[in-house]
Coordinates of C-alpha atoms and ligand atoms in Angstrom, one line a residue:
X25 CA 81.7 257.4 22.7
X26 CA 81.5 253.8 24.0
X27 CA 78.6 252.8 26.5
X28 CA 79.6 251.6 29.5
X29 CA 77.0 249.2 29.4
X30 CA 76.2 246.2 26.6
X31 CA 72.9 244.1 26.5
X32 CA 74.4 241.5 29.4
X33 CA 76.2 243.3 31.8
X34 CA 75.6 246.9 33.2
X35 CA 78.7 248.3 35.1
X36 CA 76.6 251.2 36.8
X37 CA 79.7 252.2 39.2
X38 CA 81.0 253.0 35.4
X39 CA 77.6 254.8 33.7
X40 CA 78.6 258.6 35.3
X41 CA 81.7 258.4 33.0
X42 CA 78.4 258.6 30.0
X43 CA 77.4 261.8 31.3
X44 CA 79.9 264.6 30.5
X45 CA 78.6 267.2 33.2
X46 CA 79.0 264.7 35.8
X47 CA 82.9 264.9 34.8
X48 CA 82.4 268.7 36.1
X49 CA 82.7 270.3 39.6
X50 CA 80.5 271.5 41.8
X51 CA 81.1 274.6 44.1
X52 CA 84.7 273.2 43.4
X53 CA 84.2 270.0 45.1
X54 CA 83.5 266.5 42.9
X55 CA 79.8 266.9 41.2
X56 CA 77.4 264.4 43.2
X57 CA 73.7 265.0 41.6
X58 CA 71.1 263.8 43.7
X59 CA 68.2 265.6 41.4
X60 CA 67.0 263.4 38.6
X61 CA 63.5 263.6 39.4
X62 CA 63.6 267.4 38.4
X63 CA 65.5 266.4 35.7
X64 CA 68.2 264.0 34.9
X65 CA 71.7 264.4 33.0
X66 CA 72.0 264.0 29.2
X67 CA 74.6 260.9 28.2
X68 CA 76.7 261.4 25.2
X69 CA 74.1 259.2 23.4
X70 CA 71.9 261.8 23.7
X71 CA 74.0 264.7 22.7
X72 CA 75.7 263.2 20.0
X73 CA 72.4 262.1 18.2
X74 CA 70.7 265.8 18.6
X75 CA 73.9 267.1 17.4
X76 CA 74.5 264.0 14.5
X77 CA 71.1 264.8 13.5
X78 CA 71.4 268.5 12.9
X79 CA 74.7 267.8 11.2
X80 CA 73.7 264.7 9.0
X81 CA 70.0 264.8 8.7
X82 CA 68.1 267.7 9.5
X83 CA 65.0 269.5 7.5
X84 CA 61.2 269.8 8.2
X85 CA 59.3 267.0 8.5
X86 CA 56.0 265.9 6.5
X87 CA 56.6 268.3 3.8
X88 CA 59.3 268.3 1.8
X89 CA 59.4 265.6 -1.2
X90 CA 63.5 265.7 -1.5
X91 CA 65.3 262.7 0.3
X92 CA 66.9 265.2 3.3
X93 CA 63.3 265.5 4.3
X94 CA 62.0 262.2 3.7
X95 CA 65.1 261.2 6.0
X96 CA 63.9 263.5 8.7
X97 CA 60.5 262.1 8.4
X98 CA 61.2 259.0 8.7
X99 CA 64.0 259.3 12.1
X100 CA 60.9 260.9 13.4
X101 CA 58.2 258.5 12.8
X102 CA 60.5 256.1 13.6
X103 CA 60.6 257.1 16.9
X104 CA 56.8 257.0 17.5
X105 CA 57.1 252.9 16.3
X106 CA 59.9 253.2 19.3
X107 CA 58.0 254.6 21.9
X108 CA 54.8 253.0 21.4
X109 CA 56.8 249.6 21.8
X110 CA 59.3 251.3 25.1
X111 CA 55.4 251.6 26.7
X112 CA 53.7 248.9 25.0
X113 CA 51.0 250.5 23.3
X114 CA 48.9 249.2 20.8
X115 CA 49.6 250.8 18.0
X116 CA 51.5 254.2 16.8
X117 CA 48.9 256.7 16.0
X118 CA 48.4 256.6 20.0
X119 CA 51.6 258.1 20.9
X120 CA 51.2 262.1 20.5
X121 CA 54.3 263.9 20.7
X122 CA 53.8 267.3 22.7
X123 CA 56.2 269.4 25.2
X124 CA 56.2 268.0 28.0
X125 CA 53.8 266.1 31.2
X126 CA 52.5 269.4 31.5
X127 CA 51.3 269.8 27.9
X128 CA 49.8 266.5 27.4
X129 CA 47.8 267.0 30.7
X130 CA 46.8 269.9 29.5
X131 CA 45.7 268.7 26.1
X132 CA 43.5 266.3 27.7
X133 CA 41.8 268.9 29.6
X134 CA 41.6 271.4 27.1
X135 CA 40.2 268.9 24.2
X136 CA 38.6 266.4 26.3
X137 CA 37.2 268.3 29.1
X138 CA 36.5 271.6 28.3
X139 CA 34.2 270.5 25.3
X140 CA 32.4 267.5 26.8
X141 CA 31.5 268.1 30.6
X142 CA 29.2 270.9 32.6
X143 CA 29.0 272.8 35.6
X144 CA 29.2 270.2 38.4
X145 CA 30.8 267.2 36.7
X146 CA 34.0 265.8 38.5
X147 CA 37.1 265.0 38.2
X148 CA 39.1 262.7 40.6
X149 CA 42.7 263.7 41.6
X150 CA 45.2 262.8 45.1
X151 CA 46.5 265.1 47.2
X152 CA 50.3 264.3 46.2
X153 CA 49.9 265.1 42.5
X154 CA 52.2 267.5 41.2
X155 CA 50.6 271.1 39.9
X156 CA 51.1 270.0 36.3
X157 CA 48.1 267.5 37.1
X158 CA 45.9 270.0 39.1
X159 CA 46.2 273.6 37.4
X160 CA 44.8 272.2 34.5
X161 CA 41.7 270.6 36.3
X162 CA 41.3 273.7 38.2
X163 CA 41.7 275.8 35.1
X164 CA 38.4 274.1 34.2
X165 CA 36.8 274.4 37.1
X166 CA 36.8 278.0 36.4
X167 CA 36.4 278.1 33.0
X168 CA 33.4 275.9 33.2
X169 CA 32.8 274.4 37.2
X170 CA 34.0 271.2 37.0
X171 CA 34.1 269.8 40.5
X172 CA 37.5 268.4 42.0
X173 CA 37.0 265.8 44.2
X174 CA 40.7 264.6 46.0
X175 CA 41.7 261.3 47.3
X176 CA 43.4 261.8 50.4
X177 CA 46.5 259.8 51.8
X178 CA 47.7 258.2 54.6
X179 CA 50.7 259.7 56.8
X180 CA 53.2 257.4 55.5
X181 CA 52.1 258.4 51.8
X182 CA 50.0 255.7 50.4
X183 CA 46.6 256.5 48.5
X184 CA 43.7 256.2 50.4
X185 CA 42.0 253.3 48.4
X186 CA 38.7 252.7 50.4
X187 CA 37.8 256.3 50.2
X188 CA 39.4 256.7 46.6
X189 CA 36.1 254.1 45.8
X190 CA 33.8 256.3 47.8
X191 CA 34.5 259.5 45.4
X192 CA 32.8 258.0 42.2
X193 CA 29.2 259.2 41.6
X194 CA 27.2 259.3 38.2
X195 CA 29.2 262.9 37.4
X196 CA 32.7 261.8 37.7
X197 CA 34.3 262.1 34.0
X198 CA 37.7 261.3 34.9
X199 CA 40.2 259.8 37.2
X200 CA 43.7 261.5 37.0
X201 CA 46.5 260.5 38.9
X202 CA 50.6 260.1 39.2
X203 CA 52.4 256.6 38.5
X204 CA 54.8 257.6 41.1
X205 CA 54.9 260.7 43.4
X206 CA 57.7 263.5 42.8
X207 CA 57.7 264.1 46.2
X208 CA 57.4 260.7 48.8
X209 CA 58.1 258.3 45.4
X210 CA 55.2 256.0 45.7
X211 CA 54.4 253.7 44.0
X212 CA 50.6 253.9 43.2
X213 CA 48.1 250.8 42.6
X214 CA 47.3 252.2 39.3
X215 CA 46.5 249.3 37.6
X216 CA 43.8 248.7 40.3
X217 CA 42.8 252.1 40.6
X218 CA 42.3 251.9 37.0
X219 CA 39.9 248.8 36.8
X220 CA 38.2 250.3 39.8
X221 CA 37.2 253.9 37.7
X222 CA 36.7 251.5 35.0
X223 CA 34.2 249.6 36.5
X224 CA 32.2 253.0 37.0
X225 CA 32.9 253.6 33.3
X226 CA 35.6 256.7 33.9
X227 CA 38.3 256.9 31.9
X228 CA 41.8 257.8 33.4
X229 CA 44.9 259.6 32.9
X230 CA 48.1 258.2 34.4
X231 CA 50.9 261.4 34.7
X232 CA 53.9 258.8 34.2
X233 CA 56.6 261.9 34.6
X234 CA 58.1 259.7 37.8
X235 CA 57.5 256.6 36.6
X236 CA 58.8 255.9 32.8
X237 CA 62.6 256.4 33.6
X238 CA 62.8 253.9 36.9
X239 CA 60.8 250.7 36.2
X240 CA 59.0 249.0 33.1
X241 CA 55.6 250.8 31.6
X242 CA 53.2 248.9 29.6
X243 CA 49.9 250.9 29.4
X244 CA 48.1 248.0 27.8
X245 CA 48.8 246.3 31.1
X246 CA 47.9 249.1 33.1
X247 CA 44.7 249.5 30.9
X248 CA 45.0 253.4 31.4
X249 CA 42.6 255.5 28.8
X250 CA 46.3 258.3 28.7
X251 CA 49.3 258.4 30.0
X252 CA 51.9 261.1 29.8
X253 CA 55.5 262.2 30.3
X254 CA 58.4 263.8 30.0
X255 CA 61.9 262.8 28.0
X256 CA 63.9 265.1 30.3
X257 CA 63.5 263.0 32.9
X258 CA 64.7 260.1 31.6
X259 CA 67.7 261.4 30.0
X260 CA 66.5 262.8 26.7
X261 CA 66.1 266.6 25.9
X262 CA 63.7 269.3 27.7
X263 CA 60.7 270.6 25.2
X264 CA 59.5 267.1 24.5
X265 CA 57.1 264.8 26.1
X266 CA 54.5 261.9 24.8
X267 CA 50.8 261.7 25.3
X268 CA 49.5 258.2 25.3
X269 CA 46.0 258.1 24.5
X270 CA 44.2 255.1 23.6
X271 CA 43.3 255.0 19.4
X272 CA 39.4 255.6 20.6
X273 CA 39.9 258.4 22.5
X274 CA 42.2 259.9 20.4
X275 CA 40.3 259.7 17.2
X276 CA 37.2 261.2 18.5
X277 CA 38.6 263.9 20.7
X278 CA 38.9 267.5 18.5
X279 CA 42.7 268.9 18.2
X280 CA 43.9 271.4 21.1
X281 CA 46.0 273.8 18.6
X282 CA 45.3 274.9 15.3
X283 CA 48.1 275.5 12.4
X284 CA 50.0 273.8 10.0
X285 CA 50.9 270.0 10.0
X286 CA 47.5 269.0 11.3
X287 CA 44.5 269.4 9.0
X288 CA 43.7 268.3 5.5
X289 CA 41.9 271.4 3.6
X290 CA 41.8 275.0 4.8
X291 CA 39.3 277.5 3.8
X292 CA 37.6 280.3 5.5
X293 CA 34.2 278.7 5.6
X294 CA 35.8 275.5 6.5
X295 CA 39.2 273.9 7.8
X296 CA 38.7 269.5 8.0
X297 CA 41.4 268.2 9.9
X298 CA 44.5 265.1 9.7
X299 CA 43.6 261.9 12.1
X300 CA 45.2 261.3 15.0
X301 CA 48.6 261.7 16.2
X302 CA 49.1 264.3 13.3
X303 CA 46.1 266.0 14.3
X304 CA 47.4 266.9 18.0
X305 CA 50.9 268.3 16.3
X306 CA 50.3 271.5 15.4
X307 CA 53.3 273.3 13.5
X308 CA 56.9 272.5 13.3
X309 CA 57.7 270.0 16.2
X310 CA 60.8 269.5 18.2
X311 CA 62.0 267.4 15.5
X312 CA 65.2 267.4 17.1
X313 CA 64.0 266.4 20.9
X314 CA 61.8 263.8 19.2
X315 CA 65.8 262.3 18.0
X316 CA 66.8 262.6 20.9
X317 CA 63.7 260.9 22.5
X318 CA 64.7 257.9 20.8
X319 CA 68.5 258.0 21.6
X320 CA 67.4 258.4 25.4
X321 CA 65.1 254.9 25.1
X322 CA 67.9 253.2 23.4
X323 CA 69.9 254.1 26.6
X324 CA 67.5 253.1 29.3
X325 CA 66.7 249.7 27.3
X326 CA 70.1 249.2 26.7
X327 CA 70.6 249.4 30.5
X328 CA 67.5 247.5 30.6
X329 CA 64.5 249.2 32.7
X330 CA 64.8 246.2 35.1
X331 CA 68.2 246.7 36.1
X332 CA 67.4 250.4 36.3
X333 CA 64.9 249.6 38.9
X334 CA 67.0 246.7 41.0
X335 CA 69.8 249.8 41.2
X336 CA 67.7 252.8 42.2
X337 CA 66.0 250.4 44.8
X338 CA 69.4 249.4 46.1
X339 CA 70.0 253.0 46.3
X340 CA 66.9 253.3 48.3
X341 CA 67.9 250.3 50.7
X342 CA 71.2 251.6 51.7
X343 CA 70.0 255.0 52.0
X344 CA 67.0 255.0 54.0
X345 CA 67.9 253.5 56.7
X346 CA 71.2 255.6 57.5
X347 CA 69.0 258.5 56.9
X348 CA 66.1 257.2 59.5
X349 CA 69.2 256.4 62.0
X350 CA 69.6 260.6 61.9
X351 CA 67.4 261.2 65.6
X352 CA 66.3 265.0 63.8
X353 CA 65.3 263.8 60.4
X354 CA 61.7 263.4 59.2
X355 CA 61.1 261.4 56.2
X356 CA 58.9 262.0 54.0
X357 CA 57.1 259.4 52.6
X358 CA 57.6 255.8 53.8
X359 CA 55.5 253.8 51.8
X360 CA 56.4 251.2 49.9
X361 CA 57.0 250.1 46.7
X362 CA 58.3 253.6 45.7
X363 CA 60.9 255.0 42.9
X364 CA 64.4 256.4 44.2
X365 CA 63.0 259.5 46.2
X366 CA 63.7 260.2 49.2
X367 CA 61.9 263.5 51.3
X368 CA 63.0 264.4 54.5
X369 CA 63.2 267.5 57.3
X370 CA 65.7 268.2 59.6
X371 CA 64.3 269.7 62.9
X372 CA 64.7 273.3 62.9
X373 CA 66.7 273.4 59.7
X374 CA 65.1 275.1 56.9
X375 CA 65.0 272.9 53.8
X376 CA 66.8 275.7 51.9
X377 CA 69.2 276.3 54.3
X378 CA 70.5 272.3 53.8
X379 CA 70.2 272.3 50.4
X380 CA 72.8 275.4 50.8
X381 CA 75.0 273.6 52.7
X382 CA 74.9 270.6 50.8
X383 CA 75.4 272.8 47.8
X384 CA 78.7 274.0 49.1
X385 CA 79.8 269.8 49.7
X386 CA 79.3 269.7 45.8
X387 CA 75.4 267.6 46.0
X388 CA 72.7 269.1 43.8
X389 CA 69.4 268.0 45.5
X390 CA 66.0 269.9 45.3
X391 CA 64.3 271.9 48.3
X392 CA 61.3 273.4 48.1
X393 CA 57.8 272.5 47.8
X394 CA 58.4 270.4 44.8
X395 CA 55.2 271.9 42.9
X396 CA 53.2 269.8 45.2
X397 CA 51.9 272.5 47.6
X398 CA 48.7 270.4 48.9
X399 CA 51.2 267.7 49.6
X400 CA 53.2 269.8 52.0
X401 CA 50.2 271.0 53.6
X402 CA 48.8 267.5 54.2
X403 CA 52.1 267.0 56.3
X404 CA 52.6 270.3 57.6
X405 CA 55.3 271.3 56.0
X406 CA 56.5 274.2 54.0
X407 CA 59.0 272.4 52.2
X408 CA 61.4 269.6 52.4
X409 CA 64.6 268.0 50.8
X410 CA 64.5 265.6 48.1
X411 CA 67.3 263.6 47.3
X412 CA 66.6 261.6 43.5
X413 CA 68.6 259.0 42.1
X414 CA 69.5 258.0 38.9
X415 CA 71.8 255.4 36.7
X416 CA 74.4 257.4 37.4
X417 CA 74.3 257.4 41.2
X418 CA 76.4 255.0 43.5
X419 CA 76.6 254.1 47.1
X420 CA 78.9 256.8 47.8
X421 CA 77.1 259.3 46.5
X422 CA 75.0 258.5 49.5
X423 CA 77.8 258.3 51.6
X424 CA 79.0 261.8 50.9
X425 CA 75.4 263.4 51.7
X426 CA 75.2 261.7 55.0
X427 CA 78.5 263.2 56.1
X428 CA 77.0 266.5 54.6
X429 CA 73.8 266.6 56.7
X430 CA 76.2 265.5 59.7
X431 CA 77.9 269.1 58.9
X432 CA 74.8 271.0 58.5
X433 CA 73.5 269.6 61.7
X434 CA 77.1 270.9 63.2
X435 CA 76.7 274.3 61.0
X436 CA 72.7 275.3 62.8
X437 CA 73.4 273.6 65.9
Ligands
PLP12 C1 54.8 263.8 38.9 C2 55.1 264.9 38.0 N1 54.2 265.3 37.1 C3 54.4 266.3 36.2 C4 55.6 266.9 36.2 C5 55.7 268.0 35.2 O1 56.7 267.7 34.2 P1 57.2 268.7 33.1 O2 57.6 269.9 33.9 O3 58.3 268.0 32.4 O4 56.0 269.0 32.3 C6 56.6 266.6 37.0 C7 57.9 267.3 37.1 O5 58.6 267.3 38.0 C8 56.3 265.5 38.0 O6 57.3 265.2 38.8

């Protein structure tokens, strides 16, 4: 199947046509998705290499001497060389494959936390971070009564910074904190909240999961100590994710699982372990959702992440203001810079009920509390809409879910 785009020129009115359930129908009407940041549609690129890879090239990786193996071995760690240069790290032993966000946050917590810090140590997080980079942090709180200390934000959405540099005290261990929000998509100063913790000698963990797939991510710009995310979100396959860790970190910080793939000698008196990445792989990996990993970079760079970002903003210019015109609607989330999320309310409309309705016009969008339940609470409300773009939206996808809440407004009036 032929890209729609090449190096020079990206025809994004001609990108859905890459995405074979976009051809499909929704509720019978024409399929308009409007939910990438849950988790965006897989391009042929993608499915063809998962399904190239289990026909041409599959077998376990890092064990078998025959050339099958070697082959698979090599697609794989070729695909660590590829992501460490799609988020410009230093080197490849700092990219960690794992599941997902969720699992490398977790990791972190679990190998760095749990062993190094006592009752009464903190840990630094913001009130719109999603659970995946709070359950872990409270997991330790119980397991060993860490102390969470939250930067609060402001009622358009933006980080509180002044008080963000009041939280540090000589206990705080780490700063973790989203790239972008899943729920108002801002755009957070984490380059300067970085040097900030860093000038108080606290590492930090960026959760990129909104961030990677919309604009350009260079942690050795951003100076980050980790940073994690998700391929499903950027058009790869579910059950794979990549934990950045710096090589420091990473090579003093014990492995999280135990098994095979990931130590050197086993006895019962004594098990020594691989270096770092291997060390953090325990067992058979998603061999075949690291493949298609690296089909779904080759896609966003050969859209180029800075085109990706000019067309999700435009997205975000045309739509915003039609949607602030609507005299019911409450947005969300109005800071700026932000990725292409949009959060809104509509009066006495429950969330779910419009996401109904707009179900029936053929849009997919997400209501709920978007696993940011602290979030909703700091605005007082139980849930909202969110509307998500990606490559494959157009202006009239936007269109179509105007008229939509036009006829939901008609529908509970
Ligand atoms: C900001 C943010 N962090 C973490 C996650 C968790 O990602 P995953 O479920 O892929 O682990 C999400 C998913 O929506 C997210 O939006």
């Amino acid at each position: 199947m032929k890209a729609s785009v090449t190096k020079q020129v990206v025809d994004f009115g001609r990108l859905c046509r890459d995405f074979p359930i976009l051809q499909k129908t929704n509720r019978g009407k024409t399929m308009i998705y409007l939910d990438s940041a849950s988790s965006a549609q897989k391009p042929y690129q993608v499915i063809n290499a998962i399904a190239d890879f289990y026909m041409q090239d599959y077998a376990n990786i890092h064990r078998g001497i025959y050339e099958l193996s070697e082959r698979s071995t090599q697609l794989y760690e070729n695909t660590r060389e590829q992501v460490k240069n799609f988020i410009h790290a230093a080197h490849a032993d700092e990219i960690v494959f794992v599941r997902s966000t969720t699992e490398g946050i977790n990791l972190i917590a679990q190998s760095f936390g749990r062993p190094r810090w006592q009752a009464g140590d903190e840990v630094i997080l913001s009130t719109m971070e999603h659970h995946s980079n709070i359950v872990p942090w409270y997991m330790l709180k119980e397991q060993i009564g860490i102390v969470l200390k939250i930067i609060p934000i402001d009622d358009v959405g933006a980080m509180d910074i002044e008080t963000y540099k009041k939280l540090f005290s000589s206990r705080t261990k780490l700063v973790a904190i989203s790239h972008a929000s899943n729920v108002l998509g801002t755009i957070n100063p984490v380059k300067d909240m970085t040097a900030i913790a860093h000038a108080h000698h606290v590492p930090v963990l960026i959760d990129g999961a909104q961030a990677v797939s919309h604009m350009p991510v260079n942690v050795q710009d951003l100076d980050c100590d980790f940073y994690v995310f998700s391929a499903h979100k950027m058009y790869g396959p579910t059950g794979i994710g990549v934990l950045y860790g710096k090589k420091p970190w990473l090579d003093t910080l014990p492995p999280y699982q135990g098994g095979g793939g990931m130590i050197e000698t086993v006895a019962f008196e004594k098990v020594t372990y691989t270096k770092a990445p291997q060390k953090f792989e325990a067992g058979t990996p998603d061999i075949a959702g690291v493949i298609g990993l690296n089909a779904a970079i080759q896609y966003v760079q050969t859209i180029g992440m800075e085109n990706i970002f000019s067309h999700e903003q435009a997205l975000l210019n045309y739509a915003e203001p039609k949607l602030l015109a609507i005299p019911e609607l409450r947005m969300i989330g109005e800071a700026k810079p932000k990725v292409g999320v949009v959060s809104f309310v509509l009066n006495h409309i429950h969330p779910h009920d419009i996401g109904t309705v707009l179900d029936h016009e053929g849009i997919a969008v997400r209501a709920g509390h978007h696993c940011a339940m602290p979030l909703m609470e700091r605005f007082q409300v139980p849930a909202t809409v969110r509307v998500s773009f990606g490559v494959y939206n157009q202006e009239k996808d936007i269109d179509t879910l105007l008229s939509a809440i036009q006829l939901t407004k008609r529908l509970f009036a």
